Short mmCIF file of C-alpha atoms in Angstrom, two decimals:
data_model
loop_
_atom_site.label_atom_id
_atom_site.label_comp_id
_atom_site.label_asym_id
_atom_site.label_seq_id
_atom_site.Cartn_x
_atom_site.Cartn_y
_atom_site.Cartn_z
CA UNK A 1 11.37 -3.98 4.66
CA UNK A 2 13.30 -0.71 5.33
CA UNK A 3 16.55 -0.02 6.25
CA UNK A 4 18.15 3.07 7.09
CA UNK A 5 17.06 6.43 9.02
CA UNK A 6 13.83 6.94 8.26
CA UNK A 7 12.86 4.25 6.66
CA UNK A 8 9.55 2.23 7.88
CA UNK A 9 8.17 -1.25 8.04
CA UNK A 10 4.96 -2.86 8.05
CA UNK A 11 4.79 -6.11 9.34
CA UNK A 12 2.63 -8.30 11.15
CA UNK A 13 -0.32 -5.53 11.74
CA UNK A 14 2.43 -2.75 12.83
CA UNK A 15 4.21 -0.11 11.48
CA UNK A 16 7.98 0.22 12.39
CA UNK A 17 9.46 3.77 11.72
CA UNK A 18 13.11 3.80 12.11
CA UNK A 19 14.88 7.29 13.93
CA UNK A 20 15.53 9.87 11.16
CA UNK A 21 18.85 11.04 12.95
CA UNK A 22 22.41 9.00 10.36
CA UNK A 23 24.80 9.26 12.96
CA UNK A 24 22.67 7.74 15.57
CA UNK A 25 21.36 5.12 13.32
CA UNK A 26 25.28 4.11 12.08
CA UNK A 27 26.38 3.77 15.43
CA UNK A 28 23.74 1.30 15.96
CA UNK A 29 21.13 3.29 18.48
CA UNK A 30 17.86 1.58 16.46
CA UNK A 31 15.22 4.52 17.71
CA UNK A 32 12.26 2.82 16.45
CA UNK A 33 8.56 3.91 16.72
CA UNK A 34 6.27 1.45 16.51
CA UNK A 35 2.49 1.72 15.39
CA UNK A 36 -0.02 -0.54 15.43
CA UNK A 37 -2.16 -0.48 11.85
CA UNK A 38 -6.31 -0.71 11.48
CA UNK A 39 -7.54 -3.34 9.31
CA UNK A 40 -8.13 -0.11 6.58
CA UNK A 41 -4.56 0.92 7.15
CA UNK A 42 -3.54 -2.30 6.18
CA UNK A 43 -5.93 -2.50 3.37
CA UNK A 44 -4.38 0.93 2.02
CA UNK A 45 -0.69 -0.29 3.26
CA UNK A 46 -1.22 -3.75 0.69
CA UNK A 47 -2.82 -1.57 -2.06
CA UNK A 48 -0.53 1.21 -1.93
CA UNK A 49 2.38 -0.61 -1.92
CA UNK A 50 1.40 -3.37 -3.89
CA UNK A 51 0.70 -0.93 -7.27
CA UNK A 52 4.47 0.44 -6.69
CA UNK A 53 5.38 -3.16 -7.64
CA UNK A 54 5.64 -4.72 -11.15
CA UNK A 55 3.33 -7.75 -9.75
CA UNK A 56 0.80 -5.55 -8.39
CA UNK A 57 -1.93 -6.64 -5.90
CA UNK A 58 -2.68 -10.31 -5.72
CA UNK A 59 -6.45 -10.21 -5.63
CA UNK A 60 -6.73 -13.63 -3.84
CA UNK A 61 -4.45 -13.06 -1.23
CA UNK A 62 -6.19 -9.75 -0.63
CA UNK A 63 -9.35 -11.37 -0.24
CA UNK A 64 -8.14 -14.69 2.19
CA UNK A 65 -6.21 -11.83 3.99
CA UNK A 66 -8.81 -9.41 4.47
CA UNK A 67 -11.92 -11.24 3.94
CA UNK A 68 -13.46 -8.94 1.22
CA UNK A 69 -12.60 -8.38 -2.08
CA UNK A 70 -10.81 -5.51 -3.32
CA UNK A 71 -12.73 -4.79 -6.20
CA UNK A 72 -15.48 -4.32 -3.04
CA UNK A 73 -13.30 -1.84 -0.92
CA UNK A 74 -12.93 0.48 -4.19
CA UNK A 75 -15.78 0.09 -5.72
CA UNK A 76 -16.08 3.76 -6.02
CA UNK A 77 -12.60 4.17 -7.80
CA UNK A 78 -11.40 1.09 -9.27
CA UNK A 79 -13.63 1.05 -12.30
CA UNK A 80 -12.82 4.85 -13.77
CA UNK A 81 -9.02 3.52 -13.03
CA UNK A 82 -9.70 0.57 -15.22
CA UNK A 83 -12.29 1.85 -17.96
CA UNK A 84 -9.10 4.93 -18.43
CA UNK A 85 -6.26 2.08 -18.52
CA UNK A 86 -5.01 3.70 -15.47
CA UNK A 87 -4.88 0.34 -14.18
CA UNK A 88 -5.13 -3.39 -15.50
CA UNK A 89 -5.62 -6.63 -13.98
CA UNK A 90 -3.23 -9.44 -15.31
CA UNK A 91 -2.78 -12.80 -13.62
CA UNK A 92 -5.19 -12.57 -11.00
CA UNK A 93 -3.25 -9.15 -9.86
CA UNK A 94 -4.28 -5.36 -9.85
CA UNK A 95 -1.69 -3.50 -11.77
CA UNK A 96 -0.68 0.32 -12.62
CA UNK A 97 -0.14 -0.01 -16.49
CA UNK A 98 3.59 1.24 -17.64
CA UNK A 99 1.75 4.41 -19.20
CA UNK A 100 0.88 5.57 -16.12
CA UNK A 101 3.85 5.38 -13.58
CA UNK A 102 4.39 8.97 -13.75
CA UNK A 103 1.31 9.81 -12.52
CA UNK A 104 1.73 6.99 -9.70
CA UNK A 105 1.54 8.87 -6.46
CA UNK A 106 -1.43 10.68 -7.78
CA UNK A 107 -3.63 7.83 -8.91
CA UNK A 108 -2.63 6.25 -5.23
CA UNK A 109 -3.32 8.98 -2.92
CA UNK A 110 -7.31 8.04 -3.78
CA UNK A 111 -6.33 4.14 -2.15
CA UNK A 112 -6.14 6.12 0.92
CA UNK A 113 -9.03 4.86 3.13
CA UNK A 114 -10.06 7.26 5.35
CA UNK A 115 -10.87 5.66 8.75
CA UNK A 116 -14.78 5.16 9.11
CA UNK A 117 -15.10 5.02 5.76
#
């Protein structure tokens, strides 16, 4: 969920981008653009956001969501992330070990599925 200028959303299949302009968005003029998401956007948009988050990805609600697994979508990736220790999974969920956060943005820019791909 986001709140404030700027900030986005992704729910139900769509991305919601709030207006970027404070005083418009405190007086309560919600500019709002509003984007509808591929099914690789949303693979990328669970991923991505889901390796920000102490809990990580839950691998079986990736798969009933998606209806492939996601050790399938990055099959090209995901094992050099987990042979380095990059990432872990624990509980049934894909993780970004504590050793790595710094390098977070870097190790998810290659979650990024390119459309077509």
């Amino acid at each position: 969920l986001g709140l404030g200028p700027g900030a986005v959303t992704c729910l139900n299949g769509q991305r919601h981008k709030n207006g970027e302009d404070m005083r418009a968005y405190a007086a309560g003029a919600l500019e709002r653009e509003i984007e509808p998401l591929t099914r690789e956007q949303r693979m990328t948009e669970r991923v991505i956001l889901g390796l920000r988050l102490a809990e990580g990805v839950n691998l079986v609600a990736f798969a009933r969501d998606f209806g492939v697994e996601l050790h399938d979508v990055y099959a090209a990736i995901l094992p050099r992330y987990l042979d380095q220790g990059v990432l872990s999974v624990q509980d049934g969920s894909l993780r970004l070990t504590d050793a790595y956060a710094f390098v977070a943005n870097t190790v998810l820019a290659d979650f990024v599925i390119e459309e077509g791909e």
